[in-house]
CSV table of C-alpha atoms in Angstrom, one decimal:
chain,number,residue,atom,x,y,z
A,1,MET,CA,169.8,100.5,-63.3
A,2,LYS,CA,170.7,101.6,-59.8
A,3,ARG,CA,173.3,104.3,-59.7
A,4,GLN,CA,176.6,103.7,-58.0
A,5,LYS,CA,177.3,106.2,-55.1
A,6,VAL,CA,180.8,107.6,-55.0
A,7,SER,CA,182.2,109.5,-52.0
A,8,ALA,CA,183.8,112.9,-52.4
A,9,SER,CA,187.2,111.6,-51.4
A,10,ALA,CA,186.9,108.6,-53.8
A,11,ALA,CA,185.9,111.0,-56.7
A,12,ARG,CA,189.0,113.1,-55.9
A,13,ARG,CA,191.3,110.1,-56.0
A,14,ILE,CA,189.7,108.8,-59.3
A,15,ALA,CA,190.3,112.2,-60.9
A,16,LEU,CA,193.9,112.4,-59.7
A,17,ALA,CA,194.6,108.9,-60.9
A,18,ALA,CA,193.1,109.6,-64.4
A,19,GLN,CA,195.4,112.6,-64.7
A,20,GLY,CA,198.5,110.6,-63.8
A,21,PHE,CA,199.0,111.6,-60.2
A,22,ALA,CA,198.6,108.2,-58.6
A,23,SER,CA,201.8,106.9,-60.4
A,24,GLU,CA,205.3,107.6,-59.3
A,25,ARG,CA,207.5,109.9,-61.4
A,26,PRO,CA,210.3,108.3,-63.3
A,27,GLU,CA,213.4,107.8,-61.2
A,28,LYS,CA,215.8,108.1,-64.2
A,29,ALA,CA,215.9,110.7,-67.0
A,30,THR,CA,212.7,110.7,-69.0
A,31,ASN,CA,212.7,109.7,-72.7
A,32,LEU,CA,210.6,110.7,-75.6
A,33,GLY,CA,208.2,107.7,-75.1
A,34,GLN,CA,207.3,108.8,-71.6
A,35,VAL,CA,206.6,112.3,-72.8
A,36,ARG,CA,204.4,111.0,-75.6
A,37,ARG,CA,202.5,108.6,-73.2
A,38,THR,CA,201.8,111.4,-70.7
A,39,ILE,CA,200.4,113.6,-73.5
A,40,ASP,CA,198.3,110.6,-74.7
A,41,ARG,CA,196.9,110.2,-71.2
A,42,LEU,CA,195.9,113.8,-71.0
A,43,GLY,CA,194.6,114.0,-74.5
A,44,LEU,CA,196.0,117.5,-75.1
A,45,LEU,CA,198.1,120.3,-73.8
A,46,GLN,CA,196.8,123.9,-73.7
A,47,ILE,CA,199.1,126.4,-75.3
A,48,ASP,CA,199.5,129.9,-73.8
A,49,SER,CA,202.0,132.6,-74.7
A,50,VAL,CA,202.6,133.8,-71.1
A,51,ASN,CA,206.2,133.1,-70.2
A,52,VAL,CA,206.5,134.4,-66.6
A,53,LEU,CA,207.6,131.0,-65.4
A,54,ALA,CA,207.6,128.7,-68.4
A,55,ARG,CA,205.1,128.5,-71.3
A,56,ALA,CA,201.9,126.7,-70.3
A,57,HIS,CA,202.3,123.6,-72.4
A,58,TYR,CA,205.6,122.6,-70.8
A,59,LEU,CA,204.3,122.7,-67.2
A,60,PRO,CA,201.8,119.8,-67.0
A,61,LEU,CA,204.6,117.4,-68.1
A,62,PHE,CA,206.9,118.8,-65.4
A,63,SER,CA,204.1,118.3,-62.8
A,64,ARG,CA,203.8,114.6,-63.8
A,65,LEU,CA,207.4,113.7,-64.9
A,66,GLY,CA,209.6,116.0,-62.9
A,67,ASP,CA,212.9,117.1,-64.4
A,68,TYR,CA,212.2,116.1,-68.0
A,69,ASP,CA,213.8,117.4,-71.2
A,70,SER,CA,211.4,119.9,-72.8
A,71,GLU,CA,213.2,119.4,-76.1
A,72,HIS,CA,211.2,116.1,-76.4
A,73,LEU,CA,208.0,118.1,-76.5
A,74,ASP,CA,209.5,120.6,-79.0
A,75,ALA,CA,210.4,117.7,-81.3
A,76,LEU,CA,206.9,116.1,-81.1
A,77,ALA,CA,205.2,119.5,-81.6
A,78,TRP,CA,207.4,121.3,-84.1
A,79,GLY,CA,210.2,119.0,-85.2
A,80,ARG,CA,210.9,117.3,-88.5
A,81,LYS,CA,207.9,115.8,-90.3
A,82,SER,CA,209.1,112.3,-89.7
A,83,ARG,CA,209.3,112.9,-85.9
A,84,ARG,CA,206.0,114.7,-85.5
A,85,GLY,CA,203.8,113.4,-82.8
A,86,LEU,CA,201.5,116.4,-82.2
A,87,PHE,CA,199.6,119.0,-84.1
A,88,GLU,CA,198.0,122.3,-83.1
A,89,PHE,CA,194.3,123.0,-83.2
A,90,TRP,CA,191.6,124.9,-81.3
A,91,ALA,CA,190.4,122.1,-79.0
A,92,HIS,CA,190.1,123.1,-75.3
A,93,GLU,CA,191.7,126.4,-76.3
A,94,ALA,CA,194.7,126.6,-78.6
A,95,SER,CA,196.1,123.1,-78.0
A,96,LEU,CA,198.7,120.5,-78.9
A,97,LEU,CA,197.0,117.2,-79.7
A,98,PRO,CA,198.3,113.7,-80.6
A,99,LEU,CA,198.3,113.1,-84.3
A,100,ASP,CA,195.8,110.2,-84.1
A,101,ALA,CA,193.2,112.9,-83.0
A,102,HIS,CA,193.5,114.7,-86.3
A,103,PRO,CA,190.6,112.8,-87.9
A,104,LEU,CA,188.4,113.6,-84.9
A,105,TRP,CA,188.6,117.3,-85.6
A,106,ARG,CA,187.9,117.2,-89.4
A,107,TRP,CA,184.1,117.7,-88.8
A,108,ARG,CA,184.9,121.0,-87.1
A,109,MET,CA,187.4,122.0,-89.8
A,110,GLU,CA,184.7,121.2,-92.4
A,111,ARG,CA,182.1,123.3,-90.6
A,112,ALA,CA,184.6,126.2,-90.5
A,113,ALA,CA,185.4,125.8,-94.2
A,114,LYS,CA,181.7,126.0,-95.0
A,115,ASN,CA,181.4,129.0,-92.7
A,116,ALA,CA,178.8,127.1,-90.8
A,117,GLY,CA,179.4,128.6,-87.4
A,118,ASP,CA,180.6,126.4,-84.5
A,119,GLY,CA,182.4,129.2,-82.7
A,120,LYS,CA,185.0,131.8,-83.8
A,121,GLY,CA,182.3,134.2,-85.1
A,122,LYS,CA,184.8,137.0,-86.0
A,123,LEU,CA,186.7,134.5,-88.2
A,124,HIS,CA,183.5,133.5,-90.0
A,125,LEU,CA,182.6,137.1,-90.6
A,126,PHE,CA,186.1,137.8,-91.9
A,127,ALA,CA,185.9,134.8,-94.3
A,128,ARG,CA,182.7,136.1,-95.8
A,129,GLU,CA,183.9,139.6,-96.3
A,130,LYS,CA,187.5,138.9,-97.4
A,131,LYS,CA,187.4,135.9,-99.8
A,132,LYS,CA,189.8,137.5,-102.3
A,133,PHE,CA,192.3,138.3,-99.7
A,134,ILE,CA,192.2,134.8,-98.2
A,135,ASP,CA,192.7,133.4,-101.7
A,136,ASP,CA,195.8,135.6,-102.0
A,137,VAL,CA,197.1,134.4,-98.7
A,138,ARG,CA,196.5,130.8,-99.7
A,139,ARG,CA,198.5,131.4,-102.9
A,140,GLN,CA,201.4,133.0,-101.0
A,141,LEU,CA,201.5,130.0,-98.6
A,142,ARG,CA,201.5,127.6,-101.5
A,143,ASP,CA,204.2,129.5,-103.4
A,144,ARG,CA,206.4,130.8,-100.5
A,145,GLY,CA,205.5,128.9,-97.4
A,146,PRO,CA,206.1,128.3,-94.5
A,147,LEU,CA,205.1,131.9,-93.4
A,148,ALA,CA,204.1,133.8,-90.3
A,149,ALA,CA,201.3,136.4,-90.6
A,150,SER,CA,204.0,139.1,-90.4
A,151,ASP,CA,205.7,137.6,-93.5
A,152,LEU,CA,202.8,138.3,-95.9
A,153,GLU,CA,203.1,140.9,-98.5
A,154,SER,CA,200.2,143.1,-97.4
A,155,ASN,CA,197.7,143.8,-94.7
A,156,THR,CA,200.0,142.9,-91.8
A,157,ARG,CA,199.3,146.0,-89.7
A,158,LYS,CA,197.3,145.4,-86.5
A,159,THR,CA,193.9,147.0,-86.6
A,160,GLY,CA,193.4,147.5,-82.9
A,161,PRO,CA,195.3,147.6,-79.6
A,162,TRP,CA,198.1,145.1,-78.8
A,163,TRP,CA,195.8,142.1,-78.9
A,164,GLY,CA,194.2,143.2,-82.2
A,165,TRP,CA,194.8,141.0,-85.2
A,166,SER,CA,195.8,142.2,-88.7
A,167,ASP,CA,193.9,141.1,-91.7
A,168,ALA,CA,196.9,138.8,-92.5
A,169,LYS,CA,196.5,137.1,-89.1
A,170,PHE,CA,192.8,136.7,-89.5
A,171,ALA,CA,193.3,135.1,-92.9
A,172,MET,CA,195.9,132.7,-91.5
A,173,GLU,CA,193.8,131.8,-88.5
A,174,TRP,CA,190.7,131.1,-90.7
A,175,LEU,CA,192.8,128.8,-92.9
A,176,PHE,CA,194.1,127.2,-89.7
A,177,PHE,CA,190.6,126.7,-88.3
A,178,ALA,CA,189.4,125.3,-91.6
A,179,GLY,CA,192.3,122.8,-91.6
A,180,GLU,CA,193.9,124.0,-94.8
A,181,VAL,CA,197.1,125.0,-92.9
A,182,THR,CA,198.6,124.1,-89.6
A,183,THR,CA,201.6,125.2,-87.5
A,184,ALA,CA,204.9,124.4,-89.1
A,185,THR,CA,207.0,125.8,-86.3
A,186,ARG,CA,207.1,128.6,-83.7
A,187,ARG,CA,209.8,131.3,-83.8
A,188,GLY,CA,211.0,134.3,-81.8
A,189,ALA,CA,208.5,135.3,-79.2
A,190,PHE,CA,206.4,132.2,-79.9
A,191,GLU,CA,205.1,133.5,-83.2
A,192,ARG,CA,203.2,130.8,-85.1
A,193,VAL,CA,204.6,129.9,-88.6
A,194,TYR,CA,202.0,128.4,-90.9
A,195,ASP,CA,202.2,126.0,-93.8
A,196,LEU,CA,199.9,123.8,-95.9
A,197,THR,CA,198.8,120.9,-93.7
A,198,GLU,CA,199.9,118.3,-96.2
A,199,ARG,CA,203.4,119.7,-96.1
A,200,VAL,CA,203.6,119.5,-92.3
A,201,LEU,CA,201.8,116.4,-91.1
A,202,PRO,CA,202.9,112.9,-92.1
A,203,ALA,CA,201.1,111.3,-95.0
A,204,HIS,CA,199.9,108.4,-92.9
A,205,VAL,CA,198.0,110.7,-90.6
A,206,LEU,CA,196.3,112.5,-93.5
A,207,ALA,CA,195.3,109.1,-94.9
A,208,LEU,CA,193.5,108.0,-91.7
A,209,PRO,CA,189.8,107.6,-92.4
A,210,THR,CA,187.5,110.4,-91.4
A,211,PRO,CA,184.8,109.4,-89.0
A,212,SER,CA,181.3,110.9,-89.1
A,213,ALA,CA,180.8,114.0,-86.8
A,214,GLU,CA,178.8,111.8,-84.5
A,215,GLU,CA,181.5,109.2,-84.1
A,216,ALA,CA,184.2,111.8,-83.7
A,217,GLN,CA,182.2,113.4,-80.9
A,218,ARG,CA,181.7,110.1,-79.2
A,219,GLU,CA,185.4,109.4,-79.3
A,220,LEU,CA,186.3,112.9,-78.0
A,221,LEU,CA,183.9,112.3,-75.1
A,222,ARG,CA,185.5,108.9,-74.4
A,223,ARG,CA,188.9,110.6,-74.3
A,224,SER,CA,187.5,113.3,-72.0
A,225,ALA,CA,186.2,110.6,-69.7
A,226,ARG,CA,189.5,108.7,-69.7
A,227,ALA,CA,191.4,112.0,-68.9
A,228,LEU,CA,189.0,113.0,-66.1
A,229,GLY,CA,188.0,109.6,-64.6
A,230,ILE,CA,184.8,110.9,-63.1
A,231,ALA,CA,183.0,114.0,-64.4
A,232,THR,CA,179.8,115.9,-64.9
A,233,GLU,CA,178.3,116.5,-68.4
A,234,THR,CA,179.7,120.0,-68.2
A,235,ASP,CA,183.2,118.7,-67.4
A,236,LEU,CA,183.2,116.3,-70.2
A,237,ARG,CA,182.0,118.9,-72.7
A,238,ASP,CA,184.5,121.5,-71.5
A,239,TYR,CA,187.5,119.3,-72.0
A,240,TYR,CA,187.3,119.6,-75.8
A,241,ARG,CA,184.9,122.5,-75.9
A,242,LEU,CA,182.1,120.5,-77.6
A,243,GLY,CA,178.7,122.0,-78.2
A,244,VAL,CA,175.8,121.5,-75.7
A,245,ALA,CA,173.4,119.7,-78.1
A,246,ASP,CA,176.1,117.5,-79.5
A,247,THR,CA,177.3,116.5,-76.0
A,248,LYS,CA,173.9,115.7,-74.7
A,249,ALA,CA,173.1,113.4,-77.7
A,250,ARG,CA,176.5,111.6,-77.7
A,251,LEU,CA,176.5,111.2,-73.9
A,252,ALA,CA,173.2,109.5,-74.0
A,253,GLU,CA,174.5,107.1,-76.6
A,254,LEU,CA,177.6,106.3,-74.6
A,255,VAL,CA,175.6,105.7,-71.4
A,256,GLU,CA,173.2,103.4,-73.3
A,257,ALA,CA,176.2,101.4,-74.7
A,258,GLY,CA,177.7,101.1,-71.2
A,259,GLU,CA,180.8,103.1,-72.1
A,260,LEU,CA,180.0,105.6,-69.4
A,261,LEU,CA,178.4,104.9,-66.0
A,262,PRO,CA,176.0,107.4,-64.4
A,263,VAL,CA,176.9,107.9,-60.8
A,264,THR,CA,175.9,110.0,-57.8
A,265,VAL,CA,178.8,111.8,-56.2
A,266,GLU,CA,178.7,113.1,-52.7
A,267,GLY,CA,178.4,116.8,-52.6
A,268,TRP,CA,177.9,117.2,-56.4
A,269,LYS,CA,174.7,119.0,-57.5
A,270,LYS,CA,174.9,117.5,-61.0
A,271,SER,CA,175.0,113.9,-62.0
A,272,GLY,CA,178.4,112.3,-62.5
A,273,TYR,CA,179.7,109.9,-65.1
A,274,LEU,CA,182.4,107.4,-64.4
A,275,ASP,CA,184.8,105.9,-67.0
A,276,PRO,CA,184.3,102.1,-66.4
A,277,ALA,CA,188.1,101.6,-66.9
A,278,ALA,CA,189.0,104.4,-64.4
A,279,ARG,CA,191.5,103.5,-61.6
A,280,GLN,CA,189.9,103.8,-58.1
A,281,PRO,CA,193.0,103.9,-55.8
A,282,ARG,CA,192.5,103.8,-52.0
A,283,TYR,CA,195.0,106.5,-51.6
A,284,VAL,CA,197.1,108.9,-53.7
A,285,GLU,CA,200.5,110.3,-52.8
A,286,GLY,CA,200.7,113.0,-55.3
A,287,ARG,CA,203.1,116.0,-55.2
A,288,ALA,CA,203.1,118.6,-57.9
A,289,LEU,CA,203.0,122.3,-58.7
A,290,LEU,CA,200.2,122.9,-61.1
A,291,ALA,CA,200.1,125.5,-63.8
A,292,PRO,CA,197.0,127.7,-64.2
A,293,PHE,CA,196.3,125.8,-67.4
A,294,ASP,CA,196.8,122.3,-66.1
A,295,PRO,CA,193.9,120.0,-67.2
A,296,LEU,CA,193.5,118.9,-63.6
A,297,ILE,CA,192.4,122.4,-62.6
A,298,TRP,CA,191.6,124.4,-65.7
A,299,GLU,CA,187.8,124.1,-65.2
A,300,ARG,CA,187.5,126.2,-62.0
A,301,GLU,CA,184.1,125.0,-60.9
A,302,ARG,CA,185.3,121.4,-61.1
A,303,THR,CA,188.4,122.4,-59.1
A,304,HIS,CA,186.3,123.8,-56.4
A,305,ARG,CA,184.0,120.8,-56.4
A,306,LEU,CA,186.8,118.3,-56.2
A,307,PHE,CA,189.2,120.1,-53.8
A,308,ASP,CA,187.2,122.8,-52.1
A,309,PHE,CA,189.7,125.1,-53.7
A,310,HIS,CA,188.6,128.5,-55.1
A,311,TYR,CA,191.1,129.3,-57.9
A,312,ARG,CA,191.2,132.2,-60.3
A,313,ILE,CA,194.2,133.3,-62.4
A,314,GLU,CA,194.9,136.9,-61.6
A,315,ILE,CA,197.1,137.9,-64.6
A,316,TYR,CA,194.4,140.3,-65.8
A,317,THR,CA,193.5,141.6,-62.3
A,318,PRO,CA,194.8,145.0,-61.3
A,319,ILE,CA,197.7,144.7,-58.8
A,320,ALA,CA,195.8,146.3,-56.0
A,321,LYS,CA,193.0,143.7,-56.3
A,322,ARG,CA,195.1,140.6,-56.6
A,323,LYS,CA,194.7,138.2,-53.7
A,324,HIS,CA,197.4,135.7,-54.2
A,325,GLY,CA,199.7,137.1,-57.0
A,326,TYR,CA,200.3,137.3,-60.7
A,327,TYR,CA,201.2,133.7,-61.8
A,328,VAL,CA,200.0,131.5,-59.0
A,329,LEU,CA,200.4,127.7,-59.0
A,330,PRO,CA,198.4,125.5,-56.6
A,331,PHE,CA,200.5,122.8,-54.8
A,332,LEU,CA,199.1,119.3,-54.7
A,333,LEU,CA,200.2,117.1,-51.8
A,334,GLY,CA,198.7,113.7,-51.3
A,335,ASP,CA,195.1,114.1,-52.7
A,336,LYS,CA,194.6,117.7,-51.6
A,337,LEU,CA,195.6,121.2,-52.8
A,338,VAL,CA,197.3,122.5,-49.7
A,339,ALA,CA,199.0,125.8,-50.8
A,340,ARG,CA,199.5,128.2,-53.7
A,341,VAL,CA,202.7,130.0,-54.7
A,342,ASP,CA,203.3,133.0,-56.9
A,343,LEU,CA,206.3,132.2,-59.1
A,344,LYS,CA,208.5,133.9,-61.6
A,345,SER,CA,211.6,132.7,-63.5
A,346,ASP,CA,214.3,135.3,-63.2
A,347,ARG,CA,216.5,134.0,-66.0
A,348,ALA,CA,218.9,136.9,-66.0
A,349,ASN,CA,219.9,136.2,-62.4
A,350,GLY,CA,219.4,132.5,-62.4
A,351,LYS,CA,216.7,132.5,-59.7
A,352,LEU,CA,213.3,131.0,-59.2
A,353,LEU,CA,211.5,133.8,-57.5
A,354,VAL,CA,208.8,132.8,-55.0
A,355,HIS,CA,206.9,136.1,-54.5
A,356,ALA,CA,204.4,134.6,-52.0
A,357,ALA,CA,203.4,131.3,-50.5
A,358,HIS,CA,199.9,130.9,-49.2
A,359,LEU,CA,198.8,128.0,-47.1
A,360,GLU,CA,195.2,126.7,-47.4
A,361,PRO,CA,193.1,127.1,-44.3
A,362,ALA,CA,192.9,123.3,-43.5
A,363,ALA,CA,196.5,122.6,-44.3
A,364,ASP,CA,199.4,122.1,-41.9
A,365,ALA,CA,202.5,124.3,-42.7
A,366,ASN,CA,204.9,121.9,-41.1
A,367,VAL,CA,203.6,119.1,-43.3
A,368,ALA,CA,203.5,121.1,-46.5
A,369,ALA,CA,206.8,123.0,-46.1
A,370,GLY,CA,209.3,120.3,-46.7
A,371,PRO,CA,207.7,118.8,-49.8
A,372,LEU,CA,207.0,122.2,-51.3
A,373,ARG,CA,210.6,123.3,-50.8
A,374,GLU,CA,211.7,120.1,-52.6
A,375,GLU,CA,209.3,120.7,-55.4
A,376,LEU,CA,210.5,124.3,-55.8
A,377,ARG,CA,214.1,123.1,-56.0
A,378,LEU,CA,213.2,120.5,-58.6
A,379,MET,CA,211.5,123.1,-60.7
A,380,ALA,CA,214.5,125.4,-60.4
A,381,ASN,CA,216.7,122.5,-61.7
A,382,TRP,CA,214.4,121.8,-64.5
A,383,LEU,CA,214.3,125.5,-65.6
A,384,GLY,CA,218.1,125.7,-65.3
A,385,LEU,CA,218.1,128.1,-62.4
A,386,GLU,CA,220.6,128.0,-59.7
A,387,ASP,CA,218.7,129.4,-56.7
A,388,VAL,CA,215.3,129.6,-55.2
A,389,SER,CA,214.4,133.0,-53.6
A,390,LEU,CA,211.8,132.5,-50.9
A,391,PRO,CA,209.6,135.1,-49.2
A,392,ARG,CA,209.9,135.7,-45.5
A,393,ALA,CA,206.4,136.7,-44.7
A,394,GLY,CA,203.6,134.2,-43.9
A,395,THR,CA,203.2,130.9,-42.0
A,396,LEU,CA,204.2,128.7,-44.8
A,397,ALA,CA,207.2,130.8,-45.9
A,398,ARG,CA,208.5,130.7,-42.3
A,399,ALA,CA,208.1,127.0,-42.1
A,400,ILE,CA,210.0,126.6,-45.4
A,401,GLN,CA,212.8,128.8,-44.1
A,402,LYS,CA,213.2,126.6,-41.0
A,403,ARG,CA,214.1,123.7,-43.3
A,404,LEU,CA,216.9,125.5,-45.1
């Protein structure tokens, strides 16, 4: 079968449409259903504890919905059992996923429970060496739960530097990875509180049939393809962090079944795969500030391939070596990434701090300045901040200042 050829610009628009950027934001206040549908479109939200601006899982919804009520996400993720719409698991990274995806991860939970590898090597080593302690943690959860690792009766002291886990945390995370427990809620500084899975997730979800590992992997690749629109094998695999061998086998099956179409994309060194149902808009009028962990850009090589935009998060880079700032958000305008801004939420003083605004080489400051200023104001409103503090240095910053 002759492969369809796709231009670089068409691939970019397909990708943006698949991620929800070819649709207008709601004009009125968003509701729970719109939040749920947006998450369903994306397939998952990556969780990250960094709270310089807002926690990572809240930001992709703002990028697509605007000034939405983040309590809707809280209710879906950590609300009452009857209102649950999401669960936590290690998917892309630590992630929030729709409840109907729970059966699709049971094969990975089963592998973890059998200590059969599939990532998380330290957890498997711990599980082999500390079976009695894990049994005790399991008992405490059954009798006392829900509990955070810090609530356990023993072995709660960290064993390394600030990122080191205690034995209690290792035990909880192994039970979490094996599917025996899940996140009941989050508390304080975003500490995970665990409980037995059957006490957290609705019964109808646990009663859903468990597919074979092969069918679950096929469905996860289908969902990756819907979320990405057009992608390489690596892109599809990375979305849910599937194994190389599993992805190759399932991808071949989906292509043979006509559920994915092999395509040649202008400028791509690797073969592309197109979701047959993907929208292929002639133009995209997107506008969004994108978090570092937004699924549109989290795979950095794909971001460069689609947008000619070299992006690295510099949180762990020494200050003297940072190029753009600490917590930098790319700015989408139309179908291009035209700028990047280093942002911080100064909650004590009610300000959205824009430490720096960098214009991309091919972008026009006079075109980008107005929309970026409006997007910053919208973000400040969403975060409950009164003012936007802008930098004065730089071409883009000066262009924004002219519009005040």
